[in-house]
PDB file of C-alpha atoms in Angstrom:
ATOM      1  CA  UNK V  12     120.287  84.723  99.431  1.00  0.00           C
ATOM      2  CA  UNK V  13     118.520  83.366 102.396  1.00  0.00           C
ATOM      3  CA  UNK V  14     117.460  85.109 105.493  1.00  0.00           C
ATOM      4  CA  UNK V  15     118.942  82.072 107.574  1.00  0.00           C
ATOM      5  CA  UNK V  16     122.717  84.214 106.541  1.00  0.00           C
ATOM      6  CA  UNK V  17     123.867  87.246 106.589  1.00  0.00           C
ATOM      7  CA  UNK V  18     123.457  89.195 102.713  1.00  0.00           C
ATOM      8  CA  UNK V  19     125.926  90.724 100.818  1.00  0.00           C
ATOM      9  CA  UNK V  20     124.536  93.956 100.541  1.00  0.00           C
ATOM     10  CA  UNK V  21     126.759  95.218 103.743  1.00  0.00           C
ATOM     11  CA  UNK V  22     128.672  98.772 102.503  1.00  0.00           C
ATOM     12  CA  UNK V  23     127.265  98.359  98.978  1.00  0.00           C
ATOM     13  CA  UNK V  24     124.614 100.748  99.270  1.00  0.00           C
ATOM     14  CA  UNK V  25     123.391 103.716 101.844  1.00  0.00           C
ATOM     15  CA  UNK V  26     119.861 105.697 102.529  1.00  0.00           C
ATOM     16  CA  UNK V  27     121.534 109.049 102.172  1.00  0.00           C
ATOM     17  CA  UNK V  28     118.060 111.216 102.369  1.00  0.00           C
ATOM     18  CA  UNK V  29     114.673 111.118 103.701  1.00  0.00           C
ATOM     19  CA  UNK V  30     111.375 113.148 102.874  1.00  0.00           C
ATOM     20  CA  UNK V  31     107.992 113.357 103.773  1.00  0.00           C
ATOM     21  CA  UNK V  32     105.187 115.775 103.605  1.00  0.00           C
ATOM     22  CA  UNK V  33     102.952 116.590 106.439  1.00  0.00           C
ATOM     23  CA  UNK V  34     100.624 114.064 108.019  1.00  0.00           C
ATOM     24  CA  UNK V  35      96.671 115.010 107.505  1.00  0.00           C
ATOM     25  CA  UNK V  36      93.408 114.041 107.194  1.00  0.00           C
ATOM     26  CA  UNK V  37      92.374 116.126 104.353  1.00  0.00           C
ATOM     27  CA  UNK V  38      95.952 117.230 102.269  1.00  0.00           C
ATOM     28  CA  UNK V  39      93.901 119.092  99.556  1.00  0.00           C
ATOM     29  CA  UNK V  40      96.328 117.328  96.826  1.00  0.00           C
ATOM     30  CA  UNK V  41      96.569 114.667  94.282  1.00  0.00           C
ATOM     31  CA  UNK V  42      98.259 111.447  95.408  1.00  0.00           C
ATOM     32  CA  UNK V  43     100.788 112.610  92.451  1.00  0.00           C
ATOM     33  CA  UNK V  44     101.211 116.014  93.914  1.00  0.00           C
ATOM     34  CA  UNK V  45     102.001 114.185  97.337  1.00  0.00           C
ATOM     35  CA  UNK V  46     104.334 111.934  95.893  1.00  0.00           C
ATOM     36  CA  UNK V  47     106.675 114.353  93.803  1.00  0.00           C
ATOM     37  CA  UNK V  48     106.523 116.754  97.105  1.00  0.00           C
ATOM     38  CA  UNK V  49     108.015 113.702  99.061  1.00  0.00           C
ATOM     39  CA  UNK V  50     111.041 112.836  96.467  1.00  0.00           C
ATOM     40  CA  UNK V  51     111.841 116.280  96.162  1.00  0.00           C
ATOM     41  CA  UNK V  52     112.438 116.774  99.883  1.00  0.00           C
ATOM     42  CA  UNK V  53     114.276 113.598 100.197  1.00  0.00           C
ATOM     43  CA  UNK V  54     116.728 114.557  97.377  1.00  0.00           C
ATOM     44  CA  UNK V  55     116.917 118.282  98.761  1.00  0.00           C
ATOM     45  CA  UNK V  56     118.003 116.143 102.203  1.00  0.00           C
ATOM     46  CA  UNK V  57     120.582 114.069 100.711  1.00  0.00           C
ATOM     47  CA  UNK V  58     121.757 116.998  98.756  1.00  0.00           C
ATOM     48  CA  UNK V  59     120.865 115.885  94.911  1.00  0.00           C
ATOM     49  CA  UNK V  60     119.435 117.098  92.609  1.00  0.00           C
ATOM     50  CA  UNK V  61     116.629 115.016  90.070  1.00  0.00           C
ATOM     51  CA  UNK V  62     119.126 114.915  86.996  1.00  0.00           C
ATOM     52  CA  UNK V  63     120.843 112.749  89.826  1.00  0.00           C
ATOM     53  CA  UNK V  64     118.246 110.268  90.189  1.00  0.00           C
ATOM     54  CA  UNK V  65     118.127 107.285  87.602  1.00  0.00           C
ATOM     55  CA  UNK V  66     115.916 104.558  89.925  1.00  0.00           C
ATOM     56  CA  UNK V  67     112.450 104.510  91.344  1.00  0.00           C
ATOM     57  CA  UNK V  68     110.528 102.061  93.527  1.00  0.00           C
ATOM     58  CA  UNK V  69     107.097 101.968  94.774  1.00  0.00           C
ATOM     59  CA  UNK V  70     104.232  99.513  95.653  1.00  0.00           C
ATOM     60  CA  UNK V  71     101.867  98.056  93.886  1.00  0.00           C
ATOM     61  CA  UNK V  72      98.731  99.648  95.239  1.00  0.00           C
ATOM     62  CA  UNK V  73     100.089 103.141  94.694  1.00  0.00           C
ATOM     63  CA  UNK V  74      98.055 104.900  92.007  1.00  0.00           C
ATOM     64  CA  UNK V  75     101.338 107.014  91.145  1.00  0.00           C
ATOM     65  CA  UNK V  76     103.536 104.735  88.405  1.00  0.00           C
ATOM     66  CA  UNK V  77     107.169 105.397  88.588  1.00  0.00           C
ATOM     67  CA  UNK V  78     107.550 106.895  85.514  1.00  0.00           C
ATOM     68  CA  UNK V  79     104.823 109.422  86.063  1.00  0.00           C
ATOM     69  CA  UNK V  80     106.145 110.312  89.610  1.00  0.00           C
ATOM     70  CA  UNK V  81     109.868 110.770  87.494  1.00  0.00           C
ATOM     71  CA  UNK V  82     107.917 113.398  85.340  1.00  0.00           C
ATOM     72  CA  UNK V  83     106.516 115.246  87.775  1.00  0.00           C
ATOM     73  CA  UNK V  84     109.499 115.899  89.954  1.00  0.00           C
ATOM     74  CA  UNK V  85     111.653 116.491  87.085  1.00  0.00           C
ATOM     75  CA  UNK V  86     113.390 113.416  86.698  1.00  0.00           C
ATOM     76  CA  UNK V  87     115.041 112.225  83.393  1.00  0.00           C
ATOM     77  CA  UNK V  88     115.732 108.762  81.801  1.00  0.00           C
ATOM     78  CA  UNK V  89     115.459 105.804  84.408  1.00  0.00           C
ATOM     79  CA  UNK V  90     117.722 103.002  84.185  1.00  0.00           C
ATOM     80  CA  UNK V  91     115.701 101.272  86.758  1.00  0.00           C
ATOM     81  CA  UNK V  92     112.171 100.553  88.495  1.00  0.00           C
ATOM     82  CA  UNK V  93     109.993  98.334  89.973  1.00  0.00           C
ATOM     83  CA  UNK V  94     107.344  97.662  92.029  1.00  0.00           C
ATOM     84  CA  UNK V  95     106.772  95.629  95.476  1.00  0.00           C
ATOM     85  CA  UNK V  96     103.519  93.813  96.552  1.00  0.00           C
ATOM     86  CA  UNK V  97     102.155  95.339  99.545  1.00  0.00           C
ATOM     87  CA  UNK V  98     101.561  98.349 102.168  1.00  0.00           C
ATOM     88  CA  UNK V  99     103.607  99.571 104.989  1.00  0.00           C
ATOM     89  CA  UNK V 100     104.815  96.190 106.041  1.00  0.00           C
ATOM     90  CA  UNK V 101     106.674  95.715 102.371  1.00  0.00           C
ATOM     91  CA  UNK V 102     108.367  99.044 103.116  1.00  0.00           C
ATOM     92  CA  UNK V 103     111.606  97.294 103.542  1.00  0.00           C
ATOM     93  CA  UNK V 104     111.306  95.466 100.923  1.00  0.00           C
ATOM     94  CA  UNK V 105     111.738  98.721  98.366  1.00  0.00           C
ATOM     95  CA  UNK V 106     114.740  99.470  99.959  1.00  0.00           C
ATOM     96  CA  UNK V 107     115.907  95.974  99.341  1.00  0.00           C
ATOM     97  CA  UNK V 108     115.014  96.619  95.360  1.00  0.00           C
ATOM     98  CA  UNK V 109     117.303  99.763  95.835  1.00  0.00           C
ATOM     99  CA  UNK V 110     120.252  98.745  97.364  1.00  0.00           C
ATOM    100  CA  UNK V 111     120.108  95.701  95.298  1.00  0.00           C
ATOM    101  CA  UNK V 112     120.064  97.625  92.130  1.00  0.00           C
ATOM    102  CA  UNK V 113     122.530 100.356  93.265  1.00  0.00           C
ATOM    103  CA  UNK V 114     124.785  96.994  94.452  1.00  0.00           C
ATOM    104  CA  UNK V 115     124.770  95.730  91.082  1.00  0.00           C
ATOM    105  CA  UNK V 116     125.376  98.642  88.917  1.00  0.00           C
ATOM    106  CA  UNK V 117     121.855  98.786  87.472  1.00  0.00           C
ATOM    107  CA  UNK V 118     121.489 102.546  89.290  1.00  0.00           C
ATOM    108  CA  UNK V 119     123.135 104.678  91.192  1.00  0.00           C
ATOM    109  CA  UNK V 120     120.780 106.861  93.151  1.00  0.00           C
ATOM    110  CA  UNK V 121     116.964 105.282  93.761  1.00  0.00           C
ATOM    111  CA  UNK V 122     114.534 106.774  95.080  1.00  0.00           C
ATOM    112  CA  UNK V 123     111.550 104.664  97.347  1.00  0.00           C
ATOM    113  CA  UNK V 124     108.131 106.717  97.621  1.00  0.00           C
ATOM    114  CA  UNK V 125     104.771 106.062  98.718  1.00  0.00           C
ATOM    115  CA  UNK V 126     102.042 108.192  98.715  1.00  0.00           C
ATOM    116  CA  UNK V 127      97.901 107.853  99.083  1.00  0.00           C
ATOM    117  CA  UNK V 128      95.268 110.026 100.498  1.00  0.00           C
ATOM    118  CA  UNK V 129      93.696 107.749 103.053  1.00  0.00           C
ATOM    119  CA  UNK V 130      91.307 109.439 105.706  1.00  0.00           C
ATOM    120  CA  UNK V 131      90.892 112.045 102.352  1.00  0.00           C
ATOM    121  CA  UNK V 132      90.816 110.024  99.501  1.00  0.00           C
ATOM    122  CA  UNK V 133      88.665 106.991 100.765  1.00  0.00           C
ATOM    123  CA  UNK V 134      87.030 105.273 104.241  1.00  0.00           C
ATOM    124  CA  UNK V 135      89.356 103.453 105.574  1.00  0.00           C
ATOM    125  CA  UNK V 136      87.858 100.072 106.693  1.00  0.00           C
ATOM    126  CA  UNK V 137      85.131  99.839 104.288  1.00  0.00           C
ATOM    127  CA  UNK V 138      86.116  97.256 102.430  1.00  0.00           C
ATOM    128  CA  UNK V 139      87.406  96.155  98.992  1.00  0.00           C
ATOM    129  CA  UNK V 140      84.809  97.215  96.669  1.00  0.00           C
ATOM    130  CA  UNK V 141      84.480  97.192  92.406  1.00  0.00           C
ATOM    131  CA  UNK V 142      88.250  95.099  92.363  1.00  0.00           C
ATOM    132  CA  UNK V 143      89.040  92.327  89.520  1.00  0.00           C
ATOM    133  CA  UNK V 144      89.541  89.010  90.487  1.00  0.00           C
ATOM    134  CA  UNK V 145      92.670  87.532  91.762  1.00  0.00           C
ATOM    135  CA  UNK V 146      94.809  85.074  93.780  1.00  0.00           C
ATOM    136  CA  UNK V 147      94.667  88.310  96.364  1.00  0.00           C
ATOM    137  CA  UNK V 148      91.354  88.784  95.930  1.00  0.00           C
ATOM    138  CA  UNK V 149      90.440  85.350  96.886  1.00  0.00           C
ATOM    139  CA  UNK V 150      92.612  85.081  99.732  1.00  0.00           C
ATOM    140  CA  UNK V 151      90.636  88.078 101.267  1.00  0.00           C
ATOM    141  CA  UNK V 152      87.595  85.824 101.077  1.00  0.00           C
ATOM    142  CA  UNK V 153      89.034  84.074 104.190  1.00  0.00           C
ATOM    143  CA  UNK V 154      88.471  88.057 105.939  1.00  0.00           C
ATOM    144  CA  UNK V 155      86.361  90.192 104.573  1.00  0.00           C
ATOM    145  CA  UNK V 156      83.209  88.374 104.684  1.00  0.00           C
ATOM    146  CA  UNK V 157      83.946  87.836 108.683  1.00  0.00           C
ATOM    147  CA  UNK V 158      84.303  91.714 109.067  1.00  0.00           C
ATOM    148  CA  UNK V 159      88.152  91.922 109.121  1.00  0.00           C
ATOM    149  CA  UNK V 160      88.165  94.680 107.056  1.00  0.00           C
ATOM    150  CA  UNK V 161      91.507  96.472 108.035  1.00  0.00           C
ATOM    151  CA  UNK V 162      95.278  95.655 107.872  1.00  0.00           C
ATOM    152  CA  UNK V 163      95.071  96.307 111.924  1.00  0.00           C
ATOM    153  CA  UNK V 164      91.967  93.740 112.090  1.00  0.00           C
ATOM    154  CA  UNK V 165      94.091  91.267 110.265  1.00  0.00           C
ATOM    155  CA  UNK V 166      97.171  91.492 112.183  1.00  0.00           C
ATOM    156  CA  UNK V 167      95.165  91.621 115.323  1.00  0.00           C
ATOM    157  CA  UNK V 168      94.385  87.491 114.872  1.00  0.00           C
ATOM    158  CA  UNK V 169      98.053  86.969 114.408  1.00  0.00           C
ATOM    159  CA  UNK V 170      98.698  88.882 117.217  1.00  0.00           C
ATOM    160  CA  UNK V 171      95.896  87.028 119.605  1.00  0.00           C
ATOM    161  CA  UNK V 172      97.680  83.475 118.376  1.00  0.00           C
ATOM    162  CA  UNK V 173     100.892  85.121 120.044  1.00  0.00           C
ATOM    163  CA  UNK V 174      99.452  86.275 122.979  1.00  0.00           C
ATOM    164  CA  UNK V 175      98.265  82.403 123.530  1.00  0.00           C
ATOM    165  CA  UNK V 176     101.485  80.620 122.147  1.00  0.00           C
ATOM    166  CA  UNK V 177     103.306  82.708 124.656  1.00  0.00           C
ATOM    167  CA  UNK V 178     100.960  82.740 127.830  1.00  0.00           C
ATOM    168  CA  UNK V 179     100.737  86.895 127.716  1.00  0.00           C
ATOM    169  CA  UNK V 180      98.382  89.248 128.112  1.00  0.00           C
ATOM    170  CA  UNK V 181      97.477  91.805 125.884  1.00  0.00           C
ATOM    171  CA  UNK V 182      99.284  94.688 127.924  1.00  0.00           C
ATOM    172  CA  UNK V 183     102.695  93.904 126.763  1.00  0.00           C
ATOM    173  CA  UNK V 184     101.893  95.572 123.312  1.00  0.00           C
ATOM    174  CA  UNK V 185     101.479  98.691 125.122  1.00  0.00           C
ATOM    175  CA  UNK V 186     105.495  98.955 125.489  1.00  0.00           C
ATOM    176  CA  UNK V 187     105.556  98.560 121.898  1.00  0.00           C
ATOM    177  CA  UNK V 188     103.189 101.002 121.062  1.00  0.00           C
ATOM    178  CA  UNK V 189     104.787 103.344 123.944  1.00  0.00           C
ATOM    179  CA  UNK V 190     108.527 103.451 122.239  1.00  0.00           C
ATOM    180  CA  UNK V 191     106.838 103.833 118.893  1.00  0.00           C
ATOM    181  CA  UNK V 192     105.184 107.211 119.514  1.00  0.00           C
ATOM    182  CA  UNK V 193     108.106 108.608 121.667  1.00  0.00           C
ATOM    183  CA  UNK V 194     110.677 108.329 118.738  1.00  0.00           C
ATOM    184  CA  UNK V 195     107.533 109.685 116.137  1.00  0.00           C
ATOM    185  CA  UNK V 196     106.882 112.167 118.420  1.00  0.00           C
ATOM    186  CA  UNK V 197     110.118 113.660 117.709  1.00  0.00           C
ATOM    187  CA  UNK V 198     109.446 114.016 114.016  1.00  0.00           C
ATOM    188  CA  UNK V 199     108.292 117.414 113.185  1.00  0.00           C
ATOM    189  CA  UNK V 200     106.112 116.338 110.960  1.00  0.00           C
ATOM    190  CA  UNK V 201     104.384 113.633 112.644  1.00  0.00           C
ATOM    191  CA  UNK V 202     100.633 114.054 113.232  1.00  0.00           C
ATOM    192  CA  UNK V 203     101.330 113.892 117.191  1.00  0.00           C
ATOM    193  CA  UNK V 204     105.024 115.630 117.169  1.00  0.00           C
ATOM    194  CA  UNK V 205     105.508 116.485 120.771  1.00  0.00           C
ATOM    195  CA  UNK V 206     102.972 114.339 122.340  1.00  0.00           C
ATOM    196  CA  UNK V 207     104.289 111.039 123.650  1.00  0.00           C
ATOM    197  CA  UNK V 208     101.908 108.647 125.709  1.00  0.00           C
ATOM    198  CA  UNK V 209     102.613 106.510 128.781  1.00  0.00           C
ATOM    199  CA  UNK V 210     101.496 102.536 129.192  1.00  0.00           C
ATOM    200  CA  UNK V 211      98.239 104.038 131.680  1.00  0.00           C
ATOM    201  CA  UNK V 212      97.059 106.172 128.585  1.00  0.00           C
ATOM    202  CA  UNK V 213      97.912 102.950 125.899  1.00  0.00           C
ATOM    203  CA  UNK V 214      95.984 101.209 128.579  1.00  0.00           C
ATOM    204  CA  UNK V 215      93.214 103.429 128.573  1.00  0.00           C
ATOM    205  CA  UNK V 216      92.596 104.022 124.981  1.00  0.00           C
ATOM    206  CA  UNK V 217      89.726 102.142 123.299  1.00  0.00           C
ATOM    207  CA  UNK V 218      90.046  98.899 121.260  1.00  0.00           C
ATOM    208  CA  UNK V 219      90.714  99.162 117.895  1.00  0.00           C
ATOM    209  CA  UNK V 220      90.580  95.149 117.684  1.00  0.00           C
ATOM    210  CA  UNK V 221      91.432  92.963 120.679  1.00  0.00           C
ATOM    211  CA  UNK V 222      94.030  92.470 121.575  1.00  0.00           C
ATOM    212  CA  UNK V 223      94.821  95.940 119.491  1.00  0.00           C
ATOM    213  CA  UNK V 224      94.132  99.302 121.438  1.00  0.00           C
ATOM    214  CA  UNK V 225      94.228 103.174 119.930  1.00  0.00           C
TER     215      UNK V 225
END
């Protein structure tokens, strides 16, 4: 398949349940604990039940393996799992590896989690510390070392090339960032539920990194 065409994936498969638990900055539970919470609530929103469930997906950097997350919330025999390279930006990417599965009779319900204590379990921004070399590792070399430290420092030098391809200025993120928080601000379980901002506050908010603000 190339993304120059339209897939084949079209009516094949459907996200028939979501679940999340809270947002914090100190959840008092295991990533594990976090995880099983989450698949539980999605399958209690799409109506199933775990004997239902015979596919898992995940990330790479989670520290909860498919199989163990299966265990945990009751799950039985898997027919299928795997794992995507990653954070947040991969996200659709695991629900590529579902519907792809479900699509070709490898699974019939999967289930995509994610879970990790960040502001709890580690600082954010500090770096990657005691990890075993890699290809990944390496290409990090061309950031860390610079202080780029986070995914939003990274992004932030792709998004100062646009800015300059495109003769812009930095403001027009803030509508971006201003549509983003008025539909999570309608989650009741979003950290800021109820609190949308306006382009004067996005404008007003401190640099995270430039051209980034808060």
């Amino acid at each position: 398949m190339s993304v120059r065409r339209a897939d084949a994936l079209g009516g094949k498969a459907a996200i028939v349940g979501i679940g999340a638990t809270e947002f914090s900055k100190d959840s008092g539970r295991s990533e594990l604990t976090l995880a099983a919470e989450a698949v539980r609530a999605a399958l209690a929103d799409a109506g199933l039940t775990a004997a239902d469930v015979d596919g898992m997906v995940t990330f790479t950097m989670d520290t909860s393996p498919e199989i163990t997350v299966a265990q945990a919330a009751g799950i039985g025999e898997l027919s299928f799992f795997s794992r995507v390279h990653y954070g947040g930006g991969a996200a659709c990417a695991t629900v590529q590896q579902a519907a792809l599965a479900i699509a070709s009779g490898v699974a019939e319900v999967v289930v995509c989690y994610r879970a990790f204590n960040e502001r709890s379990g580690r600082r954010f921004g500090s770096g990657v510390q005691r990890r075993e070399p890699s290809a990944e590792g390496a290409a990090l070399g061309w950031a860390l070392p610079f202080g780029l430290l986070t995914p939003a420092s990274w992004v932030a030098m792709a998004a100062q090339r646009y800015l300059h391809a495109y003769g812009l200025a930095p403001e027009v993120f803030g509508e971006v960032a201003v549509v983003d928080r008025r539909h999570a601000a309608r989650n009741p379980a979003a950290y800021f539920y109820g609190k949308p901002i306006t382009l004067a506050e996005h404008a007003a908010s401190r640099w995270i990194v430039e051209p980034l603000r808060l």
